[in-house]
mmCIF file of C-alpha atoms in Angstrom:
data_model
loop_
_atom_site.group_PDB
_atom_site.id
_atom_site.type_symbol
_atom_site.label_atom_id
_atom_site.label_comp_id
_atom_site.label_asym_id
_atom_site.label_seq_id
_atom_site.Cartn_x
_atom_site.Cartn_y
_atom_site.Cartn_z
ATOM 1 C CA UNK A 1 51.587 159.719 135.592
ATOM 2 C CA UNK A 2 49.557 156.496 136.473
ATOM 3 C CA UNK A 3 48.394 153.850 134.328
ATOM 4 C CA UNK A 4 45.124 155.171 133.841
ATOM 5 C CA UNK A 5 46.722 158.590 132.749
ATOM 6 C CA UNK A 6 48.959 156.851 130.234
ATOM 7 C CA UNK A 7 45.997 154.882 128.751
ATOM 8 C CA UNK A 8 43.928 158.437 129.011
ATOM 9 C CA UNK A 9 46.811 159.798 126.550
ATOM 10 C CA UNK A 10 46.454 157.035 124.082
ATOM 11 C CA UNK A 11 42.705 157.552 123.636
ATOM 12 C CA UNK A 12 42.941 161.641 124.025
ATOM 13 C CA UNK A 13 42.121 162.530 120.204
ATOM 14 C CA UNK A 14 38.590 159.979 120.103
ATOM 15 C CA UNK A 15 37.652 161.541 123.849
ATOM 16 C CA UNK A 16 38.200 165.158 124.029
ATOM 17 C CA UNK A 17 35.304 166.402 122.088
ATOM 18 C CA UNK A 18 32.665 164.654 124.093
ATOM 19 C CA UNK A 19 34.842 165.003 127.413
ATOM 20 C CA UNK A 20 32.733 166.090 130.599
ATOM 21 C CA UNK A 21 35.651 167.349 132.278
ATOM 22 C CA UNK A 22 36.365 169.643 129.720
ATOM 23 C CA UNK A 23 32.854 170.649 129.135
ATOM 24 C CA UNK A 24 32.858 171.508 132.914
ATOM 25 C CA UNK A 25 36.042 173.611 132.548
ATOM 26 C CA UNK A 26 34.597 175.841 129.415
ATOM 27 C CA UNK A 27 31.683 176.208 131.637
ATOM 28 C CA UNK A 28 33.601 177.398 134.614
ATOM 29 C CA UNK A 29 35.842 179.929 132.177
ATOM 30 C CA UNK A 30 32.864 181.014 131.042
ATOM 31 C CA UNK A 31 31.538 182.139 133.786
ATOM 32 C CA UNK A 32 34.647 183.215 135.237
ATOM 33 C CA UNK A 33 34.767 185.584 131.590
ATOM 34 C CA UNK A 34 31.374 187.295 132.562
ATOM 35 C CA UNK A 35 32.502 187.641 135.757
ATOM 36 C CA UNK A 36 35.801 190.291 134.125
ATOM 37 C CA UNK A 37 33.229 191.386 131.981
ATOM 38 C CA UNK A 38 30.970 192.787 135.043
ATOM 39 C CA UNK A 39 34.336 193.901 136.980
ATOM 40 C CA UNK A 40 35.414 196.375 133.796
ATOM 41 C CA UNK A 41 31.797 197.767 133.619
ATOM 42 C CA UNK A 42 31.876 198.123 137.628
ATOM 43 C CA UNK A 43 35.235 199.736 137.492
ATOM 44 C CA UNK A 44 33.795 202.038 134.577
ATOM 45 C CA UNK A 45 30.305 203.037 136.029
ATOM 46 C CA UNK A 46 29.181 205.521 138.450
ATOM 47 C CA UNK A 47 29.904 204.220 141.882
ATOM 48 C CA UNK A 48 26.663 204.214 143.008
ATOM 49 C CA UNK A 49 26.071 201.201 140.929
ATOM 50 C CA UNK A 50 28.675 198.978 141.937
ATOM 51 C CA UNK A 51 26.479 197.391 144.949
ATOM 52 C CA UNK A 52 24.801 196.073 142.418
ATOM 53 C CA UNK A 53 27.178 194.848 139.744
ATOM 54 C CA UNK A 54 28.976 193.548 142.718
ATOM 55 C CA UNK A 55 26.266 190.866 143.695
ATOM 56 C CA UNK A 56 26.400 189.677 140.045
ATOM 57 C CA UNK A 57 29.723 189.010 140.782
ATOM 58 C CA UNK A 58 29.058 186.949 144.122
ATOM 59 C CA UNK A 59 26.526 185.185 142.343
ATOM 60 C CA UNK A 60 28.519 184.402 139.165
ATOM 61 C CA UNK A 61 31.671 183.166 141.554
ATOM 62 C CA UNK A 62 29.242 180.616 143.811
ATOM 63 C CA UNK A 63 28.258 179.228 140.467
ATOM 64 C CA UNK A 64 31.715 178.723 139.432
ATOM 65 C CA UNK A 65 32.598 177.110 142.599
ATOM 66 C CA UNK A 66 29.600 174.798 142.171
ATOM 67 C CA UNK A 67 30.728 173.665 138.594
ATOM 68 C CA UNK A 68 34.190 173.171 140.031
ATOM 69 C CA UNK A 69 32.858 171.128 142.800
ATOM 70 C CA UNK A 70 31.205 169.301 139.804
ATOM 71 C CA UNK A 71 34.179 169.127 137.070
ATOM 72 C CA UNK A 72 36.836 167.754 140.287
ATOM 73 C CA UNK A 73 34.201 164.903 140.949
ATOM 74 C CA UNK A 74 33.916 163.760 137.430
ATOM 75 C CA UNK A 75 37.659 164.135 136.854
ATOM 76 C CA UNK A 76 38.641 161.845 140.334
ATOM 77 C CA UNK A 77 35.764 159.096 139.020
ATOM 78 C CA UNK A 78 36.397 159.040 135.332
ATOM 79 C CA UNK A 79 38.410 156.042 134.395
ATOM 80 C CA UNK A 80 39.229 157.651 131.190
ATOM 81 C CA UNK A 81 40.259 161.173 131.085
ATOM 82 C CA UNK A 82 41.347 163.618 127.708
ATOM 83 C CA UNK A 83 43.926 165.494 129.282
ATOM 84 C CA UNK A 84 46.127 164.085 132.984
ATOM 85 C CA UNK A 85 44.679 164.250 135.984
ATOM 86 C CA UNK A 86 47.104 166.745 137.741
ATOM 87 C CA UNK A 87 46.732 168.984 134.731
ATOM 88 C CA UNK A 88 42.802 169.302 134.523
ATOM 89 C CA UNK A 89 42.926 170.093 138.362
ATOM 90 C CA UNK A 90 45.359 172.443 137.890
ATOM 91 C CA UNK A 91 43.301 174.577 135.386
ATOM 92 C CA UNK A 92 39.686 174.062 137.588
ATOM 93 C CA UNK A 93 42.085 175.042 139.970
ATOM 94 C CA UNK A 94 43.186 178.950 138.455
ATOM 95 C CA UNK A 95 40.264 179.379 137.062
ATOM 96 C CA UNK A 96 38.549 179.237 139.952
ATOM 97 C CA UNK A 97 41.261 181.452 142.080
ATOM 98 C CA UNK A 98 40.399 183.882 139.019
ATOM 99 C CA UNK A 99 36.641 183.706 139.874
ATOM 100 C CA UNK A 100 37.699 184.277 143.827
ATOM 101 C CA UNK A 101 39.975 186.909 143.420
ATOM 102 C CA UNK A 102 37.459 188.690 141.133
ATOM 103 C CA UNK A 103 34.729 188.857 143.874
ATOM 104 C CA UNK A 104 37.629 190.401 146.907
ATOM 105 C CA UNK A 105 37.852 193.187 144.106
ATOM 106 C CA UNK A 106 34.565 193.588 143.657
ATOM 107 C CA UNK A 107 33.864 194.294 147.656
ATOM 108 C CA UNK A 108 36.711 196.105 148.008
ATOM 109 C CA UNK A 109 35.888 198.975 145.089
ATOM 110 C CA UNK A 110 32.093 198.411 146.563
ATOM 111 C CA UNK A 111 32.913 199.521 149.840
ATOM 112 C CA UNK A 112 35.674 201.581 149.858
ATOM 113 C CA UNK A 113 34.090 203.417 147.013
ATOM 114 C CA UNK A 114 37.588 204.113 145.785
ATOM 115 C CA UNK A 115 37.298 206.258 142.547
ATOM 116 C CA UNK A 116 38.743 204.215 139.414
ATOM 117 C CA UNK A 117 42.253 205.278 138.290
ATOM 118 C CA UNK A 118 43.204 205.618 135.078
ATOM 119 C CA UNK A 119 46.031 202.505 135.243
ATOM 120 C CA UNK A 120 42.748 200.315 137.288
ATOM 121 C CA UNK A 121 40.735 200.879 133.587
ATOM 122 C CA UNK A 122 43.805 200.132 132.117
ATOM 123 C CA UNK A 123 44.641 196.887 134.410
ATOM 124 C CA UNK A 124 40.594 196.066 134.185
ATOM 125 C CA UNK A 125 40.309 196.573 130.325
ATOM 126 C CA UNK A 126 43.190 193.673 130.234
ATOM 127 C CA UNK A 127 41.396 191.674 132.797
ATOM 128 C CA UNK A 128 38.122 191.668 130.399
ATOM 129 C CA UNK A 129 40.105 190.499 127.631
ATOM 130 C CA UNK A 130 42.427 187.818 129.052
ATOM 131 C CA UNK A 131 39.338 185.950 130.801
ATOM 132 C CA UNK A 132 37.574 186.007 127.611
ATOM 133 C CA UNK A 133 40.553 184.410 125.808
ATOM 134 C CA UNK A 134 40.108 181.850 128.725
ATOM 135 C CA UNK A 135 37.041 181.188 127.896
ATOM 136 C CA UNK A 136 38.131 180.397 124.133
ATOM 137 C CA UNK A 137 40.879 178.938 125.347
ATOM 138 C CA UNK A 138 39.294 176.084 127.410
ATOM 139 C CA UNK A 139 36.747 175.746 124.317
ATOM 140 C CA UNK A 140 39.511 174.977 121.840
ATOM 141 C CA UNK A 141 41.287 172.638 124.301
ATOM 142 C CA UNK A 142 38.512 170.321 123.276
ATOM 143 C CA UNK A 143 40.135 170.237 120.000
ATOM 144 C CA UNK A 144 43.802 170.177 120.385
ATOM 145 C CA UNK A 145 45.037 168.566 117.366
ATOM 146 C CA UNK A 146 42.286 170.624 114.845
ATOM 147 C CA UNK A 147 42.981 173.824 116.889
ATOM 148 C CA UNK A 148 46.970 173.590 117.575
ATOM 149 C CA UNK A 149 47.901 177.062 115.949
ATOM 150 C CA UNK A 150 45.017 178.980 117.363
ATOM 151 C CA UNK A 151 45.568 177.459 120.805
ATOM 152 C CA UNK A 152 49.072 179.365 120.802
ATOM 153 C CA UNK A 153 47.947 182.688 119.096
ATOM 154 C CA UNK A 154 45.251 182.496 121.784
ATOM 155 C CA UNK A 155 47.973 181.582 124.104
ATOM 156 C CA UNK A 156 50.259 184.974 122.998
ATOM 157 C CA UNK A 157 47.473 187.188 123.032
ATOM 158 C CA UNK A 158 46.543 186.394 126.995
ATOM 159 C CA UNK A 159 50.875 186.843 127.235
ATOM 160 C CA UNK A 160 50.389 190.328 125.436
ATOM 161 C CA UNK A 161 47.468 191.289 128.031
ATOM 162 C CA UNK A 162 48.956 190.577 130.774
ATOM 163 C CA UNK A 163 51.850 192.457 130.302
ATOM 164 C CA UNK A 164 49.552 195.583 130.089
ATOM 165 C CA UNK A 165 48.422 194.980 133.389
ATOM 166 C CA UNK A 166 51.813 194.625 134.629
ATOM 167 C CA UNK A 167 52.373 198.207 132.951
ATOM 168 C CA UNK A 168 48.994 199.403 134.987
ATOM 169 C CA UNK A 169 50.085 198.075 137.695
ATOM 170 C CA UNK A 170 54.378 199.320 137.494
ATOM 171 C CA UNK A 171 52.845 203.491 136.449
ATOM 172 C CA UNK A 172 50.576 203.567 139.259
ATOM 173 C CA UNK A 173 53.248 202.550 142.023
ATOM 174 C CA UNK A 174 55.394 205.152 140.432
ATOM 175 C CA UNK A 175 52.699 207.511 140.825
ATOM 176 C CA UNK A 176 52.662 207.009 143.966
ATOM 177 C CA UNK A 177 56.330 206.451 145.520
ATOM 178 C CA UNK A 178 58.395 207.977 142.538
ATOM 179 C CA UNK A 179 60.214 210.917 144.333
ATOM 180 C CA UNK A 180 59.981 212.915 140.646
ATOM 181 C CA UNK A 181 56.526 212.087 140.254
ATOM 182 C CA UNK A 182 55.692 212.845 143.695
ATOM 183 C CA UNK A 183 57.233 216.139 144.395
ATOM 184 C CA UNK A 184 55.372 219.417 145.440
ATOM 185 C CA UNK A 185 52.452 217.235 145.022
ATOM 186 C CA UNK A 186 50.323 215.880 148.393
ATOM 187 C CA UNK A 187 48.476 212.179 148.410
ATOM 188 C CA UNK A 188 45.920 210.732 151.049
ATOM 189 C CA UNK A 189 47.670 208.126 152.871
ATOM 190 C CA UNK A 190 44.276 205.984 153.238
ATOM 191 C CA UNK A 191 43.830 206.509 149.396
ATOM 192 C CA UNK A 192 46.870 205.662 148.581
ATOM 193 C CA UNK A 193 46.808 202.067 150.269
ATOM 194 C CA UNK A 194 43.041 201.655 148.526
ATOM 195 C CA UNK A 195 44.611 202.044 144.921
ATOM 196 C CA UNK A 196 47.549 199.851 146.120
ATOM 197 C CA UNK A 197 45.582 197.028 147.230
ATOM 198 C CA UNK A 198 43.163 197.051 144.462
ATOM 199 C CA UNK A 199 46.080 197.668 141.713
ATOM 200 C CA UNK A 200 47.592 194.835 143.152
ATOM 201 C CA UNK A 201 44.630 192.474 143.148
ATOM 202 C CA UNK A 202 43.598 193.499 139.464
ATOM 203 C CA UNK A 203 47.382 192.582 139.071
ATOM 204 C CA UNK A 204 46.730 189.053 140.631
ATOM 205 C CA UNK A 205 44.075 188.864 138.253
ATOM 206 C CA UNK A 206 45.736 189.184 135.258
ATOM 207 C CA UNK A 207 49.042 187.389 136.184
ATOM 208 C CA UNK A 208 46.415 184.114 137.110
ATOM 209 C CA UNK A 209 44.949 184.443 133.778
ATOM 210 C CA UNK A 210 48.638 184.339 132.505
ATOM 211 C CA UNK A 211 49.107 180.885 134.585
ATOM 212 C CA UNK A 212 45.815 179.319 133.048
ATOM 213 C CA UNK A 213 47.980 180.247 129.553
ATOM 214 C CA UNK A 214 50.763 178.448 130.651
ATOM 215 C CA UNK A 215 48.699 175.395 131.810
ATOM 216 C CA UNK A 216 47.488 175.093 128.480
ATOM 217 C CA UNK A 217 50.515 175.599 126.767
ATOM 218 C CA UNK A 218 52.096 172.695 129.001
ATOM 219 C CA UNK A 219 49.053 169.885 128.592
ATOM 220 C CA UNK A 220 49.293 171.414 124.491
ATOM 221 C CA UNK A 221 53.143 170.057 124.151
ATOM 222 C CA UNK A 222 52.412 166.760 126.074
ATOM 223 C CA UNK A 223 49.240 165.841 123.546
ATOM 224 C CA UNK A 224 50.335 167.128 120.433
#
């Protein structure tokens, strides 16, 4: 931590409400929160529509990599900071990899047209609801003191989502290579490596949602 960190800490509590770093980051999980929004729906509609929900998506991910672009600069010139340098990075960081990995999805389901299983609704569902606790999560960083105990129930709750999508993600590889769910039964090879490269993104997904939780969990026991 350098000097300028250190004297960052000390003035955290008067700085983090009016902090445009942080503003930056609730904009950038914001967006990145519409964007899961728009990947459930696309996963749910008819797949004629997903061209379209899918261009949302690029356009919602190039604005989040322009706020990054934005949040990074103000974070490397600010002299005073509300949270440490490596740390604020680190979350612009995820949450943009969120945002990213979001709009590979997107294409893939787009032009594969790979029907929606029922463990990708499952995985996607989860998705929606851990980048909108992202989104509420970055918003009550602003506050860590005032929001302490509903920065770790918000914390658990992206934990508790996650682990569905892990559960998505575990059923539909045993639907595939489990000899006892397998048997007398006959798969597509070609659709078979679709759902197992978009199960395995959604899963990517979720888990990086789950490392934006930690993040915040780690700059929440150095500040308060």
């Amino acid at each position: 931590m350098t000097f300028r960190d250190i004297i960052s800490k000390i003035f955290t509590p008067l700085r983090q409400s009016a902090s445009p770093s942080l503003i930056k980051l609730i904009e950038h999980t914001n967006i990145v929160a519409e964007a899961g929004e728009i990947l459930h729906h696309l996963l749910t509609s008819d797949p004629s529509d997903r061209e379209i929900l899918h261009d949302k998506i690029v356009f919602l991910e190039k604005k989040a990599d322009d706020i990054q672009r934005e949040g990074v600069d103000i974070i490397y010139n600010a002299f005073f900071l509300p949270i440490d340098r490596s740390m604020l990075l680190r979350a612009f960081e995820i949450s943009d990899d969120i945002a990213d990995v979001i709009r590979k999805t997107s294409y893939e389901l787009t032009k594969s047209q790979q029907p929606a299983t029922e463990y990708n609704l499952i995985a996607a569902l989860a998705i929606k609801d851990e980048t909108k606790l992202m989104a509420q999560l970055a918003t009550l960083m602003s506050s860590m003191e005032k929001n302490r105990s509903e920065i770790r129930k918000t914390i658990s709750q992206i934990h508790y989502h996650e682990k569905e999508a892990d559960r998505a993600y575990r059923d539909t590889f045993e639907a595939h290579f489990d000899p006892a769910k397998i048997s007398g039964t006959s798969q597509n090879a070609i659709s078979v490596m679709l759902d197992m490269r978009i199960t395995e993104k959604l899963e990517a997904i979720a888990d990086k949602c789950e490392d934006f939780a930690h993040e915040c969990a780690r700059i929440l026991s150095d500040y308060v």
